[in-house]
Short mmCIF file of C-alpha atoms in Angstrom, two decimals:
data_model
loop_
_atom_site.label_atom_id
_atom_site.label_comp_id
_atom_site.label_asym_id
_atom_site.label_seq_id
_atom_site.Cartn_x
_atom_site.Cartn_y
_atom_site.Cartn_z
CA UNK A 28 3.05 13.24 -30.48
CA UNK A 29 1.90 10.23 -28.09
CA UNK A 30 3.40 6.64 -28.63
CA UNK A 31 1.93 4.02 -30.86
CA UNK A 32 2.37 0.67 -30.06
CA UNK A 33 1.30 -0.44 -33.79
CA UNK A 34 3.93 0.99 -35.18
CA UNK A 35 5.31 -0.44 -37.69
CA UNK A 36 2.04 -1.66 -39.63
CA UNK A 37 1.88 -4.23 -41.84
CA UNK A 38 2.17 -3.08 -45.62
CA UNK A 39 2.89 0.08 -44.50
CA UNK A 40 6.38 1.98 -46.85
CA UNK A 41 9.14 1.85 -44.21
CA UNK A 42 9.57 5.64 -45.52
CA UNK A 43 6.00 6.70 -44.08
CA UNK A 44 6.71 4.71 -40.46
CA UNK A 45 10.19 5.75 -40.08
CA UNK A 46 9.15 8.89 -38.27
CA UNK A 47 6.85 7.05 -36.41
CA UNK A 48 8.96 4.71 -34.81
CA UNK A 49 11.58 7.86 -34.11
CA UNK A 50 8.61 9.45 -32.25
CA UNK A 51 8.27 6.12 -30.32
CA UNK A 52 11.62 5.81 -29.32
CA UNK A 53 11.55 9.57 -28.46
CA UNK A 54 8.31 8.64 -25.94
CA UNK A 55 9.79 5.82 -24.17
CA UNK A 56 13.15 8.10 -23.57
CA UNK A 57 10.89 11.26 -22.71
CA UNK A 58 9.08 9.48 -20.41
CA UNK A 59 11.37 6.82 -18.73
CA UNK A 60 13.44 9.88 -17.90
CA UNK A 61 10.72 11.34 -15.63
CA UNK A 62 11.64 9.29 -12.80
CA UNK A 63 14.60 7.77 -14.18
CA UNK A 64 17.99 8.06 -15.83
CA UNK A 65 16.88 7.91 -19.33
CA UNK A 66 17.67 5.87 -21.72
CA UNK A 67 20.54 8.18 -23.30
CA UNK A 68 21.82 9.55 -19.60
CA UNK A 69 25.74 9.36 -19.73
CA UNK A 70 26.21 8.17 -15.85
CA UNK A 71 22.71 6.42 -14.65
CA UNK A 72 20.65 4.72 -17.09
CA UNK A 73 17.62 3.13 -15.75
CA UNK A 74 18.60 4.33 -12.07
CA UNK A 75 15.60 6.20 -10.21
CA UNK A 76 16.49 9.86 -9.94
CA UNK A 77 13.14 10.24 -7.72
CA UNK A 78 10.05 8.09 -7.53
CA UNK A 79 6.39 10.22 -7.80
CA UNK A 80 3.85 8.19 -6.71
CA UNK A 81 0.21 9.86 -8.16
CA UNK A 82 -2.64 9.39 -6.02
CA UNK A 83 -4.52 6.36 -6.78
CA UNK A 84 -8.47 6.60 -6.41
CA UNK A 85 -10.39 4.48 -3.94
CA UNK A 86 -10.92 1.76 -6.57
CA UNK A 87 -7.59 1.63 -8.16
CA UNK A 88 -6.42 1.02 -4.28
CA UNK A 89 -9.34 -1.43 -3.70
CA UNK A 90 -7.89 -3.62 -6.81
CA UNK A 91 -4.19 -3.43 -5.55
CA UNK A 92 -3.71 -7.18 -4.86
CA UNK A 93 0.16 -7.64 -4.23
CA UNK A 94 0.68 -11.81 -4.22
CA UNK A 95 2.88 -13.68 -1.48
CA UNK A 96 6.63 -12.45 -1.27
CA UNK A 97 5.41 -8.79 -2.67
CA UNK A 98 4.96 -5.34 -1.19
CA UNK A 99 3.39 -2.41 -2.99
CA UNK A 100 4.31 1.38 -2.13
CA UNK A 101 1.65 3.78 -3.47
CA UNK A 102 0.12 7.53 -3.32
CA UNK A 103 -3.37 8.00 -1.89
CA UNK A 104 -5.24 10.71 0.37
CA UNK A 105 -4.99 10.32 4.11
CA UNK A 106 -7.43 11.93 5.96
CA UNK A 107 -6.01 14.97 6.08
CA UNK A 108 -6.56 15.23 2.55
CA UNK A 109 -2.58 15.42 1.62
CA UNK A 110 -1.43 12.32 -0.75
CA UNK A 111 1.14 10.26 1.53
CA UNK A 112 2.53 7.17 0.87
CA UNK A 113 1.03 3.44 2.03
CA UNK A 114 2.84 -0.29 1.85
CA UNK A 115 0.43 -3.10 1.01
CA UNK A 116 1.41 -6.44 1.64
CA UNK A 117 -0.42 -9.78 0.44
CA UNK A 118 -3.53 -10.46 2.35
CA UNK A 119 -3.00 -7.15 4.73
CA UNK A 120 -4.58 -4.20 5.25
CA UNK A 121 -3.11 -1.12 3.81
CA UNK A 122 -0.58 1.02 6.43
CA UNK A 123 0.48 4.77 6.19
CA UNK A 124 4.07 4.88 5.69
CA UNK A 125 4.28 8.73 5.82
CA UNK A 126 2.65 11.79 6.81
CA UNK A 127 3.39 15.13 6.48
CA UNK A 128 6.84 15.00 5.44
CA UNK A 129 7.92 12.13 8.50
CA UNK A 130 7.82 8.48 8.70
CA UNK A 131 4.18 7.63 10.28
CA UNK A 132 4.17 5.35 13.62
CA UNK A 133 1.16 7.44 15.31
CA UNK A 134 3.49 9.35 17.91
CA UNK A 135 6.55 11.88 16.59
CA UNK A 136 9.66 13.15 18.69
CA UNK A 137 9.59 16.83 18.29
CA UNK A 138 12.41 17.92 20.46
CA UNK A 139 15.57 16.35 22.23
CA UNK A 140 18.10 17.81 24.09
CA UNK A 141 21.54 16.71 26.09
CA UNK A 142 23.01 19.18 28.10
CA UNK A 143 24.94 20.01 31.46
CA UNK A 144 25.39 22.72 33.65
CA UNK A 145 26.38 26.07 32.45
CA UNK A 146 29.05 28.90 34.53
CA UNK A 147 28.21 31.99 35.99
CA UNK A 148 25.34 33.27 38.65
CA UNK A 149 22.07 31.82 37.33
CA UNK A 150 20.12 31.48 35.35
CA UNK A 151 22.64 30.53 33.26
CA UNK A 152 23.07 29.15 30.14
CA UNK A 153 23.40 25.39 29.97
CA UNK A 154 25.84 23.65 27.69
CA UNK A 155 23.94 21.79 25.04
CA UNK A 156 25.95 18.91 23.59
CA UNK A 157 23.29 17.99 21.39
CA UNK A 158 20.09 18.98 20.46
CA UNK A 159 16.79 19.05 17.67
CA UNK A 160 14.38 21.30 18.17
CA UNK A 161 15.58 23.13 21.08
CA UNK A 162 16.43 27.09 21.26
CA UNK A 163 18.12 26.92 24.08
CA UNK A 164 18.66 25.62 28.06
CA UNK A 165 18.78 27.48 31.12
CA UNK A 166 19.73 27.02 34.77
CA UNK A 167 17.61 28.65 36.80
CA UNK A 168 19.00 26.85 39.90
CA UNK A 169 20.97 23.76 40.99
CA UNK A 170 19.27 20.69 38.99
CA UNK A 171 16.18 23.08 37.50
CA UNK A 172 16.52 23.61 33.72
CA UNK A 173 14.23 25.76 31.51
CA UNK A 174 14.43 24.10 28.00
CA UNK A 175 12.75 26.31 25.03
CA UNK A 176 11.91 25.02 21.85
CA UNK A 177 12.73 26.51 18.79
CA UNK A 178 9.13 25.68 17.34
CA UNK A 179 6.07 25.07 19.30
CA UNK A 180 4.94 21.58 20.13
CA UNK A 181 2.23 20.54 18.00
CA UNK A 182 -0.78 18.70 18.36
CA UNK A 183 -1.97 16.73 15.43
CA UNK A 184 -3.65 19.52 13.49
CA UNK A 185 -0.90 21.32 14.06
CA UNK A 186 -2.20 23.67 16.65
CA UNK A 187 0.15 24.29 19.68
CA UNK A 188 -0.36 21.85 22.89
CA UNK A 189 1.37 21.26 26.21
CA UNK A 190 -0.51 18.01 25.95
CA UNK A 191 2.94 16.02 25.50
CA UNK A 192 5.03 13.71 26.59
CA UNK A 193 8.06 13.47 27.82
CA UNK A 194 11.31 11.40 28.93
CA UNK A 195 14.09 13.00 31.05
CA UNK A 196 17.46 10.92 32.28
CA UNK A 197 19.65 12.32 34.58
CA UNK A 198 23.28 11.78 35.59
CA UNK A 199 25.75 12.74 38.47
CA UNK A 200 28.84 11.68 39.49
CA UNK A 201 28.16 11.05 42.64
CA UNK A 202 26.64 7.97 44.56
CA UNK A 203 22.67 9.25 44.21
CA UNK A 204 19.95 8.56 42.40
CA UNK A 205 18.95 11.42 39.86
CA UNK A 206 15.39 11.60 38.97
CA UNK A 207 14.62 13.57 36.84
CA UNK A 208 10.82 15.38 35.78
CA UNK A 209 8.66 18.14 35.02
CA UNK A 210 9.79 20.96 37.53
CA UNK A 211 7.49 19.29 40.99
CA UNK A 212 5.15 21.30 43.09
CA UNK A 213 4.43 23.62 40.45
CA UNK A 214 0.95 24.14 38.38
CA UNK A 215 1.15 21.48 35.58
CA UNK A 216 0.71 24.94 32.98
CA UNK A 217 3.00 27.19 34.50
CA UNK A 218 5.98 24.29 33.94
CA UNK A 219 4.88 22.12 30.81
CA UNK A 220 4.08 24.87 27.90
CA UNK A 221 3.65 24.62 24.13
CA UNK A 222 6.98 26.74 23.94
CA UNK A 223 9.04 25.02 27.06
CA UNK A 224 9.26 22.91 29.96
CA UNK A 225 10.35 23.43 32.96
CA UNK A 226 12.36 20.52 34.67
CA UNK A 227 14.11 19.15 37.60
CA UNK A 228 16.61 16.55 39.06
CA UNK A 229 15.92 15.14 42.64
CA UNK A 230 17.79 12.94 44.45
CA UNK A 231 16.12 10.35 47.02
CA UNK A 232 15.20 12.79 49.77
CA UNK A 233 13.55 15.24 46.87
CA UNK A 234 16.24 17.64 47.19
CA UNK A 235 17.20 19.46 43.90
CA UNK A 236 20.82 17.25 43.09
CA UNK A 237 23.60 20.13 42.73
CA UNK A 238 26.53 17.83 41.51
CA UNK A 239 24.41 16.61 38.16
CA UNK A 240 26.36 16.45 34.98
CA UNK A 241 23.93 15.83 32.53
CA UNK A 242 20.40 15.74 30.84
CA UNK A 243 18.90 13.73 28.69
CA UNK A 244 15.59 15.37 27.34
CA UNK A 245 12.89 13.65 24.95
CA UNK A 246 9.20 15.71 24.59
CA UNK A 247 7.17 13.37 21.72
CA UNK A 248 3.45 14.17 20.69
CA UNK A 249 0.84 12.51 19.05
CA UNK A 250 1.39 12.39 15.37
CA UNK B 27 17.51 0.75 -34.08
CA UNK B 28 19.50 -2.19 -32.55
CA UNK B 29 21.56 -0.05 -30.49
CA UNK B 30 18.37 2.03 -28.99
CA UNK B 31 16.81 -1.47 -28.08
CA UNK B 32 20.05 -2.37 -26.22
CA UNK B 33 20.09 0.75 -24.53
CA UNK B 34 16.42 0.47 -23.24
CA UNK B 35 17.43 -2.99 -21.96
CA UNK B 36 20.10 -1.74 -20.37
CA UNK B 37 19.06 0.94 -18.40
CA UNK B 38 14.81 -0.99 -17.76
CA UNK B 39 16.84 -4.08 -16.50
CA UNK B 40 18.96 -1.83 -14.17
CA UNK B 41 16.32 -1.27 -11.40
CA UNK B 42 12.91 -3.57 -13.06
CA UNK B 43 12.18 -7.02 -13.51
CA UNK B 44 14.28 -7.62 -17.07
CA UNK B 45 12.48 -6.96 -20.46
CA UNK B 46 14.01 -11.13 -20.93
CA UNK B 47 12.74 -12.09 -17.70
CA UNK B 48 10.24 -15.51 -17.78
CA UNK B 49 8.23 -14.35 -15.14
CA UNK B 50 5.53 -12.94 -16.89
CA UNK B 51 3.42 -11.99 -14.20
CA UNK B 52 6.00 -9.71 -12.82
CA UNK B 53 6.86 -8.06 -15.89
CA UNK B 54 6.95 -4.15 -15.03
CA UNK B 55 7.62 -4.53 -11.48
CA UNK B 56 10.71 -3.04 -9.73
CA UNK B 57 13.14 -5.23 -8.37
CA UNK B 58 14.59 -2.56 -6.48
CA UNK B 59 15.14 1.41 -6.32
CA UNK B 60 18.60 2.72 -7.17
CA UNK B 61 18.94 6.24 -6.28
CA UNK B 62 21.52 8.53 -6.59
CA UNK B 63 22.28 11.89 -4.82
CA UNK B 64 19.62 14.72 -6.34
CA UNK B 65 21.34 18.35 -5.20
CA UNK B 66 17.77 19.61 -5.05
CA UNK B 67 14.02 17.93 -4.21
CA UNK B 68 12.49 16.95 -7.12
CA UNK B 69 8.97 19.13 -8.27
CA UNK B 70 5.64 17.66 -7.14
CA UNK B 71 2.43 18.12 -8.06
CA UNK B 72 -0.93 17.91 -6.74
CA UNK B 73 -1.74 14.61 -5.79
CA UNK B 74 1.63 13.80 -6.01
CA UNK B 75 4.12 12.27 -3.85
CA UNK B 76 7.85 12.16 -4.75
CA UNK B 77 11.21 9.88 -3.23
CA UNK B 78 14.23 10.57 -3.62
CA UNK B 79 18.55 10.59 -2.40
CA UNK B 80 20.19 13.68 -0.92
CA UNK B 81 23.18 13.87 1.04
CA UNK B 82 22.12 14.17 4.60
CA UNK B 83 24.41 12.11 7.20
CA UNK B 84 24.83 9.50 4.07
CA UNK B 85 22.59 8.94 1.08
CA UNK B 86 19.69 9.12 2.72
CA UNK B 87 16.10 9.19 1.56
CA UNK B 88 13.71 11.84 1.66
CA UNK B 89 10.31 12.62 0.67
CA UNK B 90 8.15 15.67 -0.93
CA UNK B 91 4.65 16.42 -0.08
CA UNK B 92 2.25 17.74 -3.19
CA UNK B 93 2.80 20.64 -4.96
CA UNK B 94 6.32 21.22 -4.13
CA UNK B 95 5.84 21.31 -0.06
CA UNK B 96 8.28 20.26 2.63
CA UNK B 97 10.53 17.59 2.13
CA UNK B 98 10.84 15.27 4.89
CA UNK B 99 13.78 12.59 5.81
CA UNK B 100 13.00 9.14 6.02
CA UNK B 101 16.02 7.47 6.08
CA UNK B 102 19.30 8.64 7.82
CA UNK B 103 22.45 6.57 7.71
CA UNK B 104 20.64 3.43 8.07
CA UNK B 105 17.74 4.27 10.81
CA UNK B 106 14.50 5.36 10.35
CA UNK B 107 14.49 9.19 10.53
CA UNK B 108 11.24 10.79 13.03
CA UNK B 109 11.19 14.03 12.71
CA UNK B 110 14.54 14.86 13.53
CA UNK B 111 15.41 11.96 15.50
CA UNK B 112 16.41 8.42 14.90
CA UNK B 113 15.82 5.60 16.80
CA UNK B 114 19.58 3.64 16.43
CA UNK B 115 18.81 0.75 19.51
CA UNK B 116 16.90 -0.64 21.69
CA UNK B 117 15.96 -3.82 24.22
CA UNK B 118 13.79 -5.14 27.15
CA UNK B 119 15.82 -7.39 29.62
CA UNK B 120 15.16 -9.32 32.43
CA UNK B 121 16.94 -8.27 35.67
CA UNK B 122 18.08 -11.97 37.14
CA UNK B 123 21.01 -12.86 34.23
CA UNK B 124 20.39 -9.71 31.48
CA UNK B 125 18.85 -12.04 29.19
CA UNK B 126 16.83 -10.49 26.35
CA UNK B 127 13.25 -10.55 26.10
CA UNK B 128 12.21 -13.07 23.68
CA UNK B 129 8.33 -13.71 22.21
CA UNK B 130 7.02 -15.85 20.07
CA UNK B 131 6.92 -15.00 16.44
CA UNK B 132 3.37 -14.96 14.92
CA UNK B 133 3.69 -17.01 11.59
CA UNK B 134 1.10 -18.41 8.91
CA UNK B 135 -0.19 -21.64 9.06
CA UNK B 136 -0.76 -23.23 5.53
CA UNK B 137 -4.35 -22.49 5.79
CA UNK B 138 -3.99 -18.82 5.86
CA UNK B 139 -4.24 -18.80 9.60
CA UNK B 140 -2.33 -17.80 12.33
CA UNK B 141 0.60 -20.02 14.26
CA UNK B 142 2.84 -19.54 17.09
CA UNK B 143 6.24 -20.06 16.17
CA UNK B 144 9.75 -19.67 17.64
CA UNK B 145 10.64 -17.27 20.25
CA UNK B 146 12.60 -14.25 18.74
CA UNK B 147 14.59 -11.76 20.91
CA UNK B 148 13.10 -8.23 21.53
CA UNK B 149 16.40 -6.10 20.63
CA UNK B 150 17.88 -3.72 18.34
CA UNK B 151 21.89 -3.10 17.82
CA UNK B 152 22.04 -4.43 21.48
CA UNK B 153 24.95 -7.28 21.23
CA UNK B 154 24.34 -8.32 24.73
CA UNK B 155 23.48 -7.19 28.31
CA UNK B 156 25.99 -8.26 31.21
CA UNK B 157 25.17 -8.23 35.26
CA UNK B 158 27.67 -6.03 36.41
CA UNK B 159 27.53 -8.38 39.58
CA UNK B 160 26.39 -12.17 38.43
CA UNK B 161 25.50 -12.81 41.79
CA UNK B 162 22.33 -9.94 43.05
CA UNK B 163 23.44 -7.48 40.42
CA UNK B 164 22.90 -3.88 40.87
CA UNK B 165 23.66 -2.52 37.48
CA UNK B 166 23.75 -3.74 33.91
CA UNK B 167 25.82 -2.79 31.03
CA UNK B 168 24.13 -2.58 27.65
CA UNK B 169 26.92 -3.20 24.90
CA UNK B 170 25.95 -1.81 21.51
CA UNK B 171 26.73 -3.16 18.19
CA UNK B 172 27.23 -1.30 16.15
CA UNK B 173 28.28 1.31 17.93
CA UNK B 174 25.83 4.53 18.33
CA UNK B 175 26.68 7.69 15.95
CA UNK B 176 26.96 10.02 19.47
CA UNK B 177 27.94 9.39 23.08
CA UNK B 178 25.54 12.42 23.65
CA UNK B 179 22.42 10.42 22.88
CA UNK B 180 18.90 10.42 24.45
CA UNK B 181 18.72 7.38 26.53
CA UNK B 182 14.58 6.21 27.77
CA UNK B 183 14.69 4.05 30.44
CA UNK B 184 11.86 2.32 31.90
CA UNK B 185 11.04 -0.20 34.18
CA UNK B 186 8.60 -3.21 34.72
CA UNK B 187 7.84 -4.43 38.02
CA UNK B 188 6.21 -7.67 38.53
CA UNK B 189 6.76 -8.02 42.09
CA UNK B 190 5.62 -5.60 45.08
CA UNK B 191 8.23 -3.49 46.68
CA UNK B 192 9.96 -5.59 49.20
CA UNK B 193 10.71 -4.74 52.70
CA UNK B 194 11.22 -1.01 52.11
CA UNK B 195 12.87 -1.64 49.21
CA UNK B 196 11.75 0.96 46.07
CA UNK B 197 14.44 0.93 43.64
CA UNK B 198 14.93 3.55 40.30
CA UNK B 199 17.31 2.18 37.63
CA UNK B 200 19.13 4.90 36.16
CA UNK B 201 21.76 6.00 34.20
CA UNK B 202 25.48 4.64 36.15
CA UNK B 203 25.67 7.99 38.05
CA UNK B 204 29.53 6.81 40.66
CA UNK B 205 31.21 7.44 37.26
CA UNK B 206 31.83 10.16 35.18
CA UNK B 207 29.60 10.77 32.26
CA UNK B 208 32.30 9.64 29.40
CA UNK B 209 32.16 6.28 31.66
CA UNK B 210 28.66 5.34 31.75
CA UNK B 211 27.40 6.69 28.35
CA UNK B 212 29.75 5.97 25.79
CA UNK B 213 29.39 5.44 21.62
CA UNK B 214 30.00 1.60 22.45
CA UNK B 215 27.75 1.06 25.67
CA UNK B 216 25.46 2.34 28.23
CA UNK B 217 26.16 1.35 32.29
CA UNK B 218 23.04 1.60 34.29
CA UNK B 219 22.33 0.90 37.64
CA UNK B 220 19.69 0.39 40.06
CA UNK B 221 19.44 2.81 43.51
CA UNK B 222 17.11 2.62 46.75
CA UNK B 223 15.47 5.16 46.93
CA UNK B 224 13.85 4.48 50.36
CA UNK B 225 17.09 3.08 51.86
CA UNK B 226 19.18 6.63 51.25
CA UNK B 227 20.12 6.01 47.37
CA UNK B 228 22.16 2.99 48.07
CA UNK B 229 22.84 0.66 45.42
CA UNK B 230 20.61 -3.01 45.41
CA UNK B 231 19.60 -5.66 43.92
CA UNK B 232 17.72 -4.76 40.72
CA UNK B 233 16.03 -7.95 40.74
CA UNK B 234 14.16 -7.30 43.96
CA UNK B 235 12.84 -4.45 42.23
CA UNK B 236 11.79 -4.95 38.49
CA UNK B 237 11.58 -8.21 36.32
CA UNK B 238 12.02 -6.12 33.00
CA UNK B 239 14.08 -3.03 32.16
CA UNK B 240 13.41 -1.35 28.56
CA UNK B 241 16.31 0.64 26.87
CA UNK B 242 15.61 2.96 24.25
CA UNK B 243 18.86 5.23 22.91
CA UNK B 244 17.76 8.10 20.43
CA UNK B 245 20.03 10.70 18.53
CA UNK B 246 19.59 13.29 16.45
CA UNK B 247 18.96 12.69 12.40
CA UNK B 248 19.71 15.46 10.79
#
């Protein structure tokens, strides 16, 4: 049973459109309550439960014409062949708002970490005050920290890399300056890897700082 | 038959341009997306892309790949959520008085072209910056508003340096390290300060060092 928007007809008995018109009414509810609250929903009428966006073809997308003061969200194929979702805006190229599953801006953060020194001989286990993306933090020595991801780092395709990049902060409480970087005089493999990286703090004289308090830790990748 | 027309007004004119509206053009548009708490991702698809609420750090938005893959976070409690991090402020100062950044806007000219129009500051939930000296300041303090979700954020820093390192002076702005940790990187603001690193990690003069220092402070989304 599809709707019929010439329901009623003219001269038709109101007996044989009756069930017609039931069946439209039924439609409209049916199918405003894919996305929304339908029409008979006892708390949200009309509000969006979810919002699918189908995939629009090439020429559907070449026709999308939003006017001044309008922006249109829609569903097409990215070229990794998985529907995402693009903004239009008047007289502007299309942009990719998402891709798989994250907000698109060309470069991701896949792991984070604040931590501080752990107790104990070393290695030792740091304490992680917060974290995404990271297994764990070691000690291995005054200011050197092995971080370890829970999940590799990722390269676009989604094939592991050590091909990243990275942001580290340090802090002390004492009167130094803390630099902090991928662990130095090392092989650039041996100390940045797909699973971990290796890093130090080193005050102004490149000694290894023993009083630091904290790390900051960012590793991002190209999305 | 009355009462199932009022109902479909009701509930169309509760998120679309209203069935009464006189804007015929826009008839059938949204005027916005109201969207309440799912407990569970909605089904996708191929070729399909879904939105939609859960309950994350607030009503946040998410979204499902086709045919019922991942669901990724897009919004969480009012930032942009990146794959598990959310970017909640940021600014580029200038090292002589803490002043923001500011560029010009790039607005349209009647004619469909391109103007320059008024400078607009380059920050983000950054209230101010103050000199922690306002004479030859050595540090800054960067005063958020509102205040970050976590003191145990993920602070970039970096530096620009329009002049050339002056008499043996090579500075590294850096987190306020002659305090403790709850002191310098707190929910409502972030001391930094700038060290010699040629001169044996004394404190000087950021402004003999960089013209520009970028702030960045990241914390986790989910």
């Amino acid at each position: 049973m599809t709707y019929d928007p010439g329901i009623p007809k003219p001269g038709n008995d109101i007996a044989e459109d009756q069930p017609k018109i039931l069946v439209n009414f039924q439609q409209l509810n049916t199918q405003f309550g894919v996305n929304h609250g339908a029409f008979d929903d006892g708390t949200v009428p009309g509000k969006h439960k979810h919002v699918t966006l189908v995939e629009l073809s090439q020429a559907e997308i070449d026709a999308l014409e939003p006017k001044n003061d309008e922006i249109i969200l829609y569903g097409a194929e990215d070229s990794a062949g998985n529907t995402e979702i693009y903004s239009k805006q008047h007289q502007q190229t299309a942009t990719q708002f998402t891709k798989a599953g994250i907000p698109f801006i060309g470069m991701k953060p896949q792991a984070s970490a604040n931590f501080g020194p752990g107790a104990g001989p070393f290695p030792r286990a740091a304490v992680v005050s917060s974290s995404f993306n990271v297994g764990s933090v070691s000690e291995t020595a005054d200011g050197q920290y092995t971080v370890t991801y829970t999940n590799d780092i990722v390269d676009a395709t989604g094939a592991g890399t050590n091909n990243y990049y990275w942001s580290i902060q340090g802090f002390d409480d004492q009167n130094n300056p803390v630099i902090g970087s991928p662990e130095t005089d090392s092989v650039y493999g041996d100390v940045v890897k797909k699973g971990s990286i290796k890093v130090d703090f080193r005050n102004q004289n490149g000694t290894l700082v023993s009083s630091l308090t904290r790390g900051q830790l960012i590793i991002w990748s190209v999305q | 038959m009355r009462e199932n027309f009022t109902r479909i007004l009701q509930a169309w004119d509760q998120d679309h341009v209203s069935l009464l509206s006189d804007q015929g053009e826009r008839l059938g548009m949204h005027e916005r997306l109201t969207m309440p708490e799912q407990a569970a991702a909605p089904s996708t698809a191929a070729n399909e892309v879904a939105f939609y609420s859960q309950n994350g750090q607030a009503s946040d938005v998410y979204y499902r790949v086709e045919s019922d893959g991942a669901s990724g976070q897009i919004i969480s409690d009012r930032f942009v959520a990146l794959n598990g991090l959310k970017l909640e402020a940021y600014c580029v100062f200038n090292t002589d008085n803490g002043g923001f950044l500011s560029a010009p806007t790039l607005e349209k000219s009647e004619d469909g072209g391109t103007v320059i129009g008024e400078r607009e500051i380059k920050s983000f939930n950054v209230s101010s910056v103050t000199p922690n000296l306002a004479q030859d300041p050595s540090g800054f303090t960067v005063n958020f508003s509102p205040e970050i979700s976590t003191a145990d954020y993920f602070a970039v820093i970096d530096t620009f340096r329009l002049k050339n390192v002056i008499g043996g002076v090579n500075g590294f702005m850096q987190i306020k390290n002659n305090a403790t940790y709850s002191d310098s990187c707190t929910t409502a603001k972030l001391e930094l300060e700038n060290r010699d690193l040629q001169g044996g990690g004394s404190l000087i003069s950021a402004n003999l060092n960089f013209s520009l220092v970028s702030v960045q402070i990241w914390t986790p989304s989910q």
